[in-house]
């Protein structure tokens, strides 16, 4: 995915053992399409060489404010102009303290101070020992940096290079990349709360067997990610899939349709948008056996009987919150044929204002898809693209339909 195509990123490294992760980060940024200009403090060069970063960024690395390569001999001005963001990873405790005071005695801090404040966001990925991170001085600095408009990313938790365990590790390269990509997405759902269901459900026959389907959960996870990127608080109710949880999303794992329904009902009062992407099993075995069903050697097969599962989406869509326009519901329809007429009928049957139709066999398990959006006024095709791209487009469509002034949005 070229999520950072045409983005110019100044990647700054200050001193810390997490510099080893900055190499991976640099590579990931380039892979995502960014043009990366690396600037290192003198301390950073003790942990990793400029040669490594030059090779990975495919550009000369800058380390000194006295570098005379820029024609006007003002590296600190030239480097910070025209970039889309300055990302300092790792940002050491000392470097953050320096930024806070507007000190500028090396090229990286100079460039941060000299950047056009309104146009070039400064994003820090802190990295330090847990005691340093927890120290009131560091925490005070973080608060003040945020108040000054700097974006300070979270820190990771776990084993530290010093042998201690706690908060303060730098996030992993892929986590920083995701946060940076999210930073550039329009905040269309800022202040909204979004509830998403994803994946298949699993309906047990006995303790070791059950009935499920081929839904991968990818579309629902992409929806959760896209909503979070757009600034929403997101809860993802996930059926049994092993996908990683999108950054900043609260995940509730469930297995059966009844568990999914219970989780949705517990969360829906706190949601403004409900997106049902899960492929919920239509039926569950009426009496799941507590013990493994055994072959008895007679050649007789077990007789299974089924009970219909509740329709989670239809239930939410008929709630008072949804009917009064406080909870905007979006359904999905996986059809094998006659997409338009089947999806239109489904939208009305479920009583939802917006439904995304797709061809089931073409989407299950795939990274790409195409959607046909249907609302009361007509249809909109979202052509073939990655599920994340489609999810971002769907977020845009949802955001455009949300009440701005309390005006209900009814099916
Ligand atoms: O009826 P069908 O399964 O085709 O409807 C699909 C839509 O309804 C999806 O949005 C799906 O998440 C939702 N659904 C549900 N509970 C069910 C069945 C479907 O929420 N039991």
PDB file of C-alpha atoms in Angstrom, residues 119-377:
ATOM      1  CA  UNK A 119       2.403  23.763   7.866  1.00  0.00           C
ATOM      2  CA  UNK A 120       4.807  21.175   9.235  1.00  0.00           C
ATOM      3  CA  UNK A 121       3.583  18.951  12.056  1.00  0.00           C
ATOM      4  CA  UNK A 122       6.174  17.673  14.517  1.00  0.00           C
ATOM      5  CA  UNK A 123       5.595  14.074  15.618  1.00  0.00           C
ATOM      6  CA  UNK A 124       7.667  12.459  18.350  1.00  0.00           C
ATOM      7  CA  UNK A 125       8.085   8.762  19.136  1.00  0.00           C
ATOM      8  CA  UNK A 126       9.545   8.801  22.648  1.00  0.00           C
ATOM      9  CA  UNK A 127      12.026   6.123  23.715  1.00  0.00           C
ATOM     10  CA  UNK A 128      13.659   5.806  27.120  1.00  0.00           C
ATOM     11  CA  UNK A 129      14.071   3.835  30.308  1.00  0.00           C
ATOM     12  CA  UNK A 130      10.864   3.427  32.302  1.00  0.00           C
ATOM     13  CA  UNK A 131      12.086   5.577  35.225  1.00  0.00           C
ATOM     14  CA  UNK A 132      13.031   8.350  32.824  1.00  0.00           C
ATOM     15  CA  UNK A 133       9.619   8.115  31.154  1.00  0.00           C
ATOM     16  CA  UNK A 134       7.722   8.110  34.458  1.00  0.00           C
ATOM     17  CA  UNK A 135       9.758  11.009  35.887  1.00  0.00           C
ATOM     18  CA  UNK A 136       7.592  14.070  36.573  1.00  0.00           C
ATOM     19  CA  UNK A 137       9.981  16.202  34.525  1.00  0.00           C
ATOM     20  CA  UNK A 138       9.460  14.043  31.408  1.00  0.00           C
ATOM     21  CA  UNK A 139       5.708  13.833  31.928  1.00  0.00           C
ATOM     22  CA  UNK A 140       5.551  17.600  32.394  1.00  0.00           C
ATOM     23  CA  UNK A 141       7.547  18.057  29.191  1.00  0.00           C
ATOM     24  CA  UNK A 142       5.219  15.713  27.276  1.00  0.00           C
ATOM     25  CA  UNK A 143       2.162  17.678  28.432  1.00  0.00           C
ATOM     26  CA  UNK A 144       3.735  20.999  27.493  1.00  0.00           C
ATOM     27  CA  UNK A 145       4.932  19.733  24.123  1.00  0.00           C
ATOM     28  CA  UNK A 146       1.373  18.580  23.379  1.00  0.00           C
ATOM     29  CA  UNK A 147       0.020  21.940  24.490  1.00  0.00           C
ATOM     30  CA  UNK A 148       2.479  23.563  22.047  1.00  0.00           C
ATOM     31  CA  UNK A 149       0.943  21.498  19.224  1.00  0.00           C
ATOM     32  CA  UNK A 150       3.505  18.692  19.028  1.00  0.00           C
ATOM     33  CA  UNK A 151       2.114  15.209  18.436  1.00  0.00           C
ATOM     34  CA  UNK A 152       3.614  12.854  21.017  1.00  0.00           C
ATOM     35  CA  UNK A 153       2.966   9.214  20.168  1.00  0.00           C
ATOM     36  CA  UNK A 154       2.405   6.566  22.815  1.00  0.00           C
ATOM     37  CA  UNK A 155       5.241   4.510  24.192  1.00  0.00           C
ATOM     38  CA  UNK A 156       5.337   0.740  24.177  1.00  0.00           C
ATOM     39  CA  UNK A 157       5.461  -1.465  27.222  1.00  0.00           C
ATOM     40  CA  UNK A 158       7.679  -4.440  28.005  1.00  0.00           C
ATOM     41  CA  UNK A 159      11.322  -5.539  28.209  1.00  0.00           C
ATOM     42  CA  UNK A 160      13.808  -2.699  27.968  1.00  0.00           C
ATOM     43  CA  UNK A 161      17.390  -2.816  26.716  1.00  0.00           C
ATOM     44  CA  UNK A 162      18.568  -1.968  30.235  1.00  0.00           C
ATOM     45  CA  UNK A 163      17.011  -5.174  31.537  1.00  0.00           C
ATOM     46  CA  UNK A 164      14.105  -3.458  33.269  1.00  0.00           C
ATOM     47  CA  UNK A 165      10.465  -3.947  32.326  1.00  0.00           C
ATOM     48  CA  UNK A 166       7.910  -1.152  31.953  1.00  0.00           C
ATOM     49  CA  UNK A 167       6.682   1.777  29.874  1.00  0.00           C
ATOM     50  CA  UNK A 168       9.027   3.771  27.689  1.00  0.00           C
ATOM     51  CA  UNK A 169      10.042   1.515  24.811  1.00  0.00           C
ATOM     52  CA  UNK A 170       9.715   3.115  21.415  1.00  0.00           C
ATOM     53  CA  UNK A 171       6.747   1.800  19.430  1.00  0.00           C
ATOM     54  CA  UNK A 172       7.601  -0.724  16.744  1.00  0.00           C
ATOM     55  CA  UNK A 173       8.257   0.551  13.225  1.00  0.00           C
ATOM     56  CA  UNK A 174       4.921  -0.711  11.887  1.00  0.00           C
ATOM     57  CA  UNK A 175       3.050   0.964  14.751  1.00  0.00           C
ATOM     58  CA  UNK A 176       4.742   4.317  14.119  1.00  0.00           C
ATOM     59  CA  UNK A 177       4.013   3.918  10.411  1.00  0.00           C
ATOM     60  CA  UNK A 178       0.314   3.290  11.111  1.00  0.00           C
ATOM     61  CA  UNK A 179       0.167   6.328  13.420  1.00  0.00           C
ATOM     62  CA  UNK A 180       1.806   8.513  10.784  1.00  0.00           C
ATOM     63  CA  UNK A 181      -0.576   7.303   8.067  1.00  0.00           C
ATOM     64  CA  UNK A 182      -3.506   7.966  10.422  1.00  0.00           C
ATOM     65  CA  UNK A 183      -2.163  11.450  11.100  1.00  0.00           C
ATOM     66  CA  UNK A 184      -2.629  12.360   7.437  1.00  0.00           C
ATOM     67  CA  UNK A 185      -6.232  11.104   7.192  1.00  0.00           C
ATOM     68  CA  UNK A 186      -9.009  13.720   7.385  1.00  0.00           C
ATOM     69  CA  UNK A 187     -10.657  13.712  10.829  1.00  0.00           C
ATOM     70  CA  UNK A 188     -14.200  13.238   9.501  1.00  0.00           C
ATOM     71  CA  UNK A 189     -15.409  11.263  12.503  1.00  0.00           C
ATOM     72  CA  UNK A 190     -13.757  13.313  15.188  1.00  0.00           C
ATOM     73  CA  UNK A 191     -15.766  13.082  18.425  1.00  0.00           C
ATOM     74  CA  UNK A 192     -17.929  10.209  17.094  1.00  0.00           C
ATOM     75  CA  UNK A 193     -18.118   6.727  18.600  1.00  0.00           C
ATOM     76  CA  UNK A 194     -18.179   3.838  16.167  1.00  0.00           C
ATOM     77  CA  UNK A 195     -19.084   0.218  16.849  1.00  0.00           C
ATOM     78  CA  UNK A 196     -18.052  -2.379  14.253  1.00  0.00           C
ATOM     79  CA  UNK A 197     -18.688  -6.121  14.004  1.00  0.00           C
ATOM     80  CA  UNK A 198     -16.246  -8.203  11.984  1.00  0.00           C
ATOM     81  CA  UNK A 199     -15.383 -11.716  10.944  1.00  0.00           C
ATOM     82  CA  UNK A 200     -17.358 -14.936  10.976  1.00  0.00           C
ATOM     83  CA  UNK A 201     -19.091 -16.476  13.954  1.00  0.00           C
ATOM     84  CA  UNK A 202     -18.472 -20.018  15.133  1.00  0.00           C
ATOM     85  CA  UNK A 203     -21.408 -22.101  16.254  1.00  0.00           C
ATOM     86  CA  UNK A 204     -20.325 -25.076  18.334  1.00  0.00           C
ATOM     87  CA  UNK A 205     -21.657 -28.573  17.656  1.00  0.00           C
ATOM     88  CA  UNK A 206     -19.636 -30.074  20.467  1.00  0.00           C
ATOM     89  CA  UNK A 207     -16.444 -29.014  22.318  1.00  0.00           C
ATOM     90  CA  UNK A 208     -14.215 -29.683  19.300  1.00  0.00           C
ATOM     91  CA  UNK A 209     -16.411 -29.080  16.246  1.00  0.00           C
ATOM     92  CA  UNK A 210     -18.512 -26.292  14.949  1.00  0.00           C
ATOM     93  CA  UNK A 211     -19.960 -24.452  11.963  1.00  0.00           C
ATOM     94  CA  UNK A 212     -18.392 -21.300  10.630  1.00  0.00           C
ATOM     95  CA  UNK A 213     -17.828 -19.538   7.292  1.00  0.00           C
ATOM     96  CA  UNK A 214     -15.006 -18.175   5.184  1.00  0.00           C
ATOM     97  CA  UNK A 215     -15.243 -14.526   6.259  1.00  0.00           C
ATOM     98  CA  UNK A 216     -11.694 -13.334   7.007  1.00  0.00           C
ATOM     99  CA  UNK A 217     -12.680 -10.267   9.027  1.00  0.00           C
ATOM    100  CA  UNK A 218     -10.490  -8.071   6.804  1.00  0.00           C
ATOM    101  CA  UNK A 219     -13.266  -5.669   5.757  1.00  0.00           C
ATOM    102  CA  UNK A 220     -14.473  -5.150   9.327  1.00  0.00           C
ATOM    103  CA  UNK A 221     -10.939  -4.647  10.621  1.00  0.00           C
ATOM    104  CA  UNK A 222     -10.317  -2.164   7.796  1.00  0.00           C
ATOM    105  CA  UNK A 223     -13.539  -0.339   8.782  1.00  0.00           C
ATOM    106  CA  UNK A 224     -12.393  -0.146  12.393  1.00  0.00           C
ATOM    107  CA  UNK A 225      -9.004   1.157  11.318  1.00  0.00           C
ATOM    108  CA  UNK A 226     -10.461   3.717   8.908  1.00  0.00           C
ATOM    109  CA  UNK A 227     -12.910   5.001  11.531  1.00  0.00           C
ATOM    110  CA  UNK A 228     -10.085   5.340  14.055  1.00  0.00           C
ATOM    111  CA  UNK A 229      -7.902   7.123  11.494  1.00  0.00           C
ATOM    112  CA  UNK A 230     -10.806   9.515  10.954  1.00  0.00           C
ATOM    113  CA  UNK A 231     -10.701  10.423  14.640  1.00  0.00           C
ATOM    114  CA  UNK A 232     -13.491   8.216  16.047  1.00  0.00           C
ATOM    115  CA  UNK A 233     -13.404   6.185  19.239  1.00  0.00           C
ATOM    116  CA  UNK A 234     -13.820   2.665  17.954  1.00  0.00           C
ATOM    117  CA  UNK A 235     -14.986  -0.611  19.475  1.00  0.00           C
ATOM    118  CA  UNK A 236     -14.491  -3.685  17.323  1.00  0.00           C
ATOM    119  CA  UNK A 237     -16.517  -6.790  18.160  1.00  0.00           C
ATOM    120  CA  UNK A 238     -14.569  -9.528  16.426  1.00  0.00           C
ATOM    121  CA  UNK A 239     -15.525 -13.103  15.674  1.00  0.00           C
ATOM    122  CA  UNK A 240     -12.797 -15.761  15.697  1.00  0.00           C
ATOM    123  CA  UNK A 241     -10.038 -14.352  13.454  1.00  0.00           C
ATOM    124  CA  UNK A 242      -6.351 -13.902  14.145  1.00  0.00           C
ATOM    125  CA  UNK A 243      -5.922 -10.461  12.569  1.00  0.00           C
ATOM    126  CA  UNK A 244      -3.976  -7.826  14.528  1.00  0.00           C
ATOM    127  CA  UNK A 245      -6.094  -5.202  16.274  1.00  0.00           C
ATOM    128  CA  UNK A 246      -5.893  -1.842  14.476  1.00  0.00           C
ATOM    129  CA  UNK A 247      -4.014   0.824  16.471  1.00  0.00           C
ATOM    130  CA  UNK A 248      -6.098   2.634  19.039  1.00  0.00           C
ATOM    131  CA  UNK A 249      -9.137   0.371  18.617  1.00  0.00           C
ATOM    132  CA  UNK A 250     -10.770  -1.418  21.578  1.00  0.00           C
ATOM    133  CA  UNK A 251     -11.426  -5.013  20.633  1.00  0.00           C
ATOM    134  CA  UNK A 252     -13.970  -7.387  22.137  1.00  0.00           C
ATOM    135  CA  UNK A 253     -13.456 -10.991  21.029  1.00  0.00           C
ATOM    136  CA  UNK A 254     -16.481 -13.243  20.673  1.00  0.00           C
ATOM    137  CA  UNK A 255     -17.158 -16.615  19.118  1.00  0.00           C
ATOM    138  CA  UNK A 256     -20.854 -17.261  18.550  1.00  0.00           C
ATOM    139  CA  UNK A 257     -23.647 -15.092  17.144  1.00  0.00           C
ATOM    140  CA  UNK A 258     -25.279 -14.938  20.590  1.00  0.00           C
ATOM    141  CA  UNK A 259     -22.012 -13.690  22.111  1.00  0.00           C
ATOM    142  CA  UNK A 260     -21.676 -11.139  19.322  1.00  0.00           C
ATOM    143  CA  UNK A 261     -25.217  -9.946  19.919  1.00  0.00           C
ATOM    144  CA  UNK A 262     -24.583  -9.611  23.686  1.00  0.00           C
ATOM    145  CA  UNK A 263     -21.364  -7.641  23.073  1.00  0.00           C
ATOM    146  CA  UNK A 264     -23.101  -5.333  20.591  1.00  0.00           C
ATOM    147  CA  UNK A 265     -26.012  -4.743  22.930  1.00  0.00           C
ATOM    148  CA  UNK A 266     -23.595  -3.873  25.747  1.00  0.00           C
ATOM    149  CA  UNK A 267     -21.805  -1.311  23.557  1.00  0.00           C
ATOM    150  CA  UNK A 268     -24.539   0.210  21.394  1.00  0.00           C
ATOM    151  CA  UNK A 269     -25.750   2.759  23.945  1.00  0.00           C
ATOM    152  CA  UNK A 270     -22.308   4.404  23.703  1.00  0.00           C
ATOM    153  CA  UNK A 271     -22.157   4.441  19.891  1.00  0.00           C
ATOM    154  CA  UNK A 272     -23.120   7.023  17.259  1.00  0.00           C
ATOM    155  CA  UNK A 273     -22.466   4.693  14.315  1.00  0.00           C
ATOM    156  CA  UNK A 274     -22.893   0.926  14.020  1.00  0.00           C
ATOM    157  CA  UNK A 275     -21.263  -0.853  11.096  1.00  0.00           C
ATOM    158  CA  UNK A 276     -22.203  -4.525  10.798  1.00  0.00           C
ATOM    159  CA  UNK A 277     -19.581  -6.163   8.598  1.00  0.00           C
ATOM    160  CA  UNK A 278     -19.628  -9.540  10.367  1.00  0.00           C
ATOM    161  CA  UNK A 279     -20.777 -12.599   8.469  1.00  0.00           C
ATOM    162  CA  UNK A 280     -23.008 -13.871  11.258  1.00  0.00           C
ATOM    163  CA  UNK A 281     -24.065 -17.517  10.995  1.00  0.00           C
ATOM    164  CA  UNK A 282     -27.750 -17.713  10.143  1.00  0.00           C
ATOM    165  CA  UNK A 283     -28.275 -20.822  12.248  1.00  0.00           C
ATOM    166  CA  UNK A 284     -26.737 -22.517  15.273  1.00  0.00           C
ATOM    167  CA  UNK A 285     -27.065 -26.169  16.334  1.00  0.00           C
ATOM    168  CA  UNK A 286     -30.115 -26.368  18.605  1.00  0.00           C
ATOM    169  CA  UNK A 287     -28.452 -28.519  21.228  1.00  0.00           C
ATOM    170  CA  UNK A 288     -24.675 -28.310  21.207  1.00  0.00           C
ATOM    171  CA  UNK A 289     -23.313 -31.409  22.928  1.00  0.00           C
ATOM    172  CA  UNK A 290     -21.203 -30.906  26.085  1.00  0.00           C
ATOM    173  CA  UNK A 291     -19.109 -33.876  25.049  1.00  0.00           C
ATOM    174  CA  UNK A 292     -17.529 -34.825  21.763  1.00  0.00           C
ATOM    175  CA  UNK A 293     -20.082 -36.584  19.557  1.00  0.00           C
ATOM    176  CA  UNK A 294     -18.656 -40.088  18.985  1.00  0.00           C
ATOM    177  CA  UNK A 295     -18.921 -42.511  16.117  1.00  0.00           C
ATOM    178  CA  UNK A 296     -20.555 -45.621  17.513  1.00  0.00           C
ATOM    179  CA  UNK A 297     -19.464 -47.947  14.711  1.00  0.00           C
ATOM    180  CA  UNK A 298     -23.015 -48.476  13.462  1.00  0.00           C
ATOM    181  CA  UNK A 299     -22.496 -46.212  10.443  1.00  0.00           C
ATOM    182  CA  UNK A 300     -25.314 -43.948  11.628  1.00  0.00           C
ATOM    183  CA  UNK A 301     -24.710 -40.233  11.206  1.00  0.00           C
ATOM    184  CA  UNK A 302     -25.789 -37.765  13.876  1.00  0.00           C
ATOM    185  CA  UNK A 303     -29.030 -35.919  13.278  1.00  0.00           C
ATOM    186  CA  UNK A 304     -28.435 -32.199  13.607  1.00  0.00           C
ATOM    187  CA  UNK A 305     -31.140 -29.654  14.142  1.00  0.00           C
ATOM    188  CA  UNK A 306     -30.721 -25.901  13.903  1.00  0.00           C
ATOM    189  CA  UNK A 307     -32.189 -22.769  15.432  1.00  0.00           C
ATOM    190  CA  UNK A 308     -32.145 -19.418  13.655  1.00  0.00           C
ATOM    191  CA  UNK A 309     -29.747 -16.869  15.122  1.00  0.00           C
ATOM    192  CA  UNK A 310     -31.010 -13.392  15.996  1.00  0.00           C
ATOM    193  CA  UNK A 311     -30.368 -10.743  13.347  1.00  0.00           C
ATOM    194  CA  UNK A 312     -27.993  -8.452  15.250  1.00  0.00           C
ATOM    195  CA  UNK A 313     -28.147  -5.607  12.742  1.00  0.00           C
ATOM    196  CA  UNK A 314     -31.937  -5.632  12.391  1.00  0.00           C
ATOM    197  CA  UNK A 315     -32.207  -5.627  16.183  1.00  0.00           C
ATOM    198  CA  UNK A 316     -29.942  -2.594  16.548  1.00  0.00           C
ATOM    199  CA  UNK A 317     -31.629  -0.809  13.619  1.00  0.00           C
ATOM    200  CA  UNK A 318     -35.032  -1.170  15.294  1.00  0.00           C
ATOM    201  CA  UNK A 319     -33.808   0.194  18.646  1.00  0.00           C
ATOM    202  CA  UNK A 320     -35.027   3.573  19.891  1.00  0.00           C
ATOM    203  CA  UNK A 321     -31.572   5.098  19.447  1.00  0.00           C
ATOM    204  CA  UNK A 322     -31.418   4.074  15.798  1.00  0.00           C
ATOM    205  CA  UNK A 323     -35.024   4.980  15.043  1.00  0.00           C
ATOM    206  CA  UNK A 324     -34.612   8.421  16.545  1.00  0.00           C
ATOM    207  CA  UNK A 325     -31.535   9.027  14.404  1.00  0.00           C
ATOM    208  CA  UNK A 326     -29.006   8.968  17.272  1.00  0.00           C
ATOM    209  CA  UNK A 327     -27.359   5.763  16.055  1.00  0.00           C
ATOM    210  CA  UNK A 328     -26.565   5.537  12.355  1.00  0.00           C
ATOM    211  CA  UNK A 329     -26.598   1.907  11.147  1.00  0.00           C
ATOM    212  CA  UNK A 330     -24.704   0.520   8.174  1.00  0.00           C
ATOM    213  CA  UNK A 331     -25.186  -3.026   6.929  1.00  0.00           C
ATOM    214  CA  UNK A 332     -23.252  -5.193   4.521  1.00  0.00           C
ATOM    215  CA  UNK A 333     -24.721  -7.654   2.066  1.00  0.00           C
ATOM    216  CA  UNK A 334     -22.670 -10.420   0.505  1.00  0.00           C
ATOM    217  CA  UNK A 335     -24.639 -11.674  -2.477  1.00  0.00           C
ATOM    218  CA  UNK A 336     -23.791 -14.223  -5.118  1.00  0.00           C
ATOM    219  CA  UNK A 337     -26.009 -12.721  -7.863  1.00  0.00           C
ATOM    220  CA  UNK A 338     -28.440  -9.844  -8.607  1.00  0.00           C
ATOM    221  CA  UNK A 339     -26.470  -7.615  -6.255  1.00  0.00           C
ATOM    222  CA  UNK A 340     -28.543  -4.472  -6.752  1.00  0.00           C
ATOM    223  CA  UNK A 341     -32.014  -5.901  -6.253  1.00  0.00           C
ATOM    224  CA  UNK A 342     -30.988  -8.236  -3.429  1.00  0.00           C
ATOM    225  CA  UNK A 343     -29.098  -5.504  -1.614  1.00  0.00           C
ATOM    226  CA  UNK A 344     -31.926  -2.991  -2.051  1.00  0.00           C
ATOM    227  CA  UNK A 345     -34.392  -5.469  -0.599  1.00  0.00           C
ATOM    228  CA  UNK A 346     -32.008  -6.241   2.261  1.00  0.00           C
ATOM    229  CA  UNK A 347     -31.588  -2.577   3.134  1.00  0.00           C
ATOM    230  CA  UNK A 348     -35.323  -2.162   3.484  1.00  0.00           C
ATOM    231  CA  UNK A 349     -35.823  -5.422   5.326  1.00  0.00           C
ATOM    232  CA  UNK A 350     -33.158  -4.559   7.881  1.00  0.00           C
ATOM    233  CA  UNK A 351     -34.313  -0.952   8.182  1.00  0.00           C
ATOM    234  CA  UNK A 352     -30.871   0.622   7.764  1.00  0.00           C
ATOM    235  CA  UNK A 353     -30.160   3.961   6.057  1.00  0.00           C
ATOM    236  CA  UNK A 354     -27.034   2.704   4.291  1.00  0.00           C
ATOM    237  CA  UNK A 355     -26.044  -0.707   2.987  1.00  0.00           C
ATOM    238  CA  UNK A 356     -22.830  -1.829   1.275  1.00  0.00           C
ATOM    239  CA  UNK A 357     -23.366  -4.662  -1.156  1.00  0.00           C
ATOM    240  CA  UNK A 358     -20.640  -6.880  -2.521  1.00  0.00           C
ATOM    241  CA  UNK A 359     -20.266 -10.184  -4.263  1.00  0.00           C
ATOM    242  CA  UNK A 360     -19.578 -12.663  -1.450  1.00  0.00           C
ATOM    243  CA  UNK A 361     -17.397 -15.265  -3.156  1.00  0.00           C
ATOM    244  CA  UNK A 362     -15.268 -12.473  -4.679  1.00  0.00           C
ATOM    245  CA  UNK A 363     -14.521 -10.803  -1.346  1.00  0.00           C
ATOM    246  CA  UNK A 364     -14.197 -13.491   1.324  1.00  0.00           C
ATOM    247  CA  UNK A 365     -10.544 -13.719   2.334  1.00  0.00           C
ATOM    248  CA  UNK A 366      -9.364 -11.208  -0.290  1.00  0.00           C
ATOM    249  CA  UNK A 367      -7.452  -7.981   0.339  1.00  0.00           C
ATOM    250  CA  UNK A 368      -9.418  -6.161  -2.369  1.00  0.00           C
ATOM    251  CA  UNK A 369     -13.092  -5.708  -3.042  1.00  0.00           C
ATOM    252  CA  UNK A 370     -15.636  -3.444  -4.745  1.00  0.00           C
ATOM    253  CA  UNK A 371     -18.758  -2.070  -3.061  1.00  0.00           C
ATOM    254  CA  UNK A 372     -22.139  -0.870  -4.193  1.00  0.00           C
ATOM    255  CA  UNK A 373     -23.564   1.596  -1.663  1.00  0.00           C
ATOM    256  CA  UNK A 374     -27.316   1.846  -1.448  1.00  0.00           C
ATOM    257  CA  UNK A 375     -29.357   4.389   0.457  1.00  0.00           C
ATOM    258  CA  UNK A 376     -32.880   5.765   0.186  1.00  0.00           C
ATOM    259  CA  UNK A 377     -31.847   8.083  -2.657  1.00  0.00           C
TER     260      UNK A 377
END
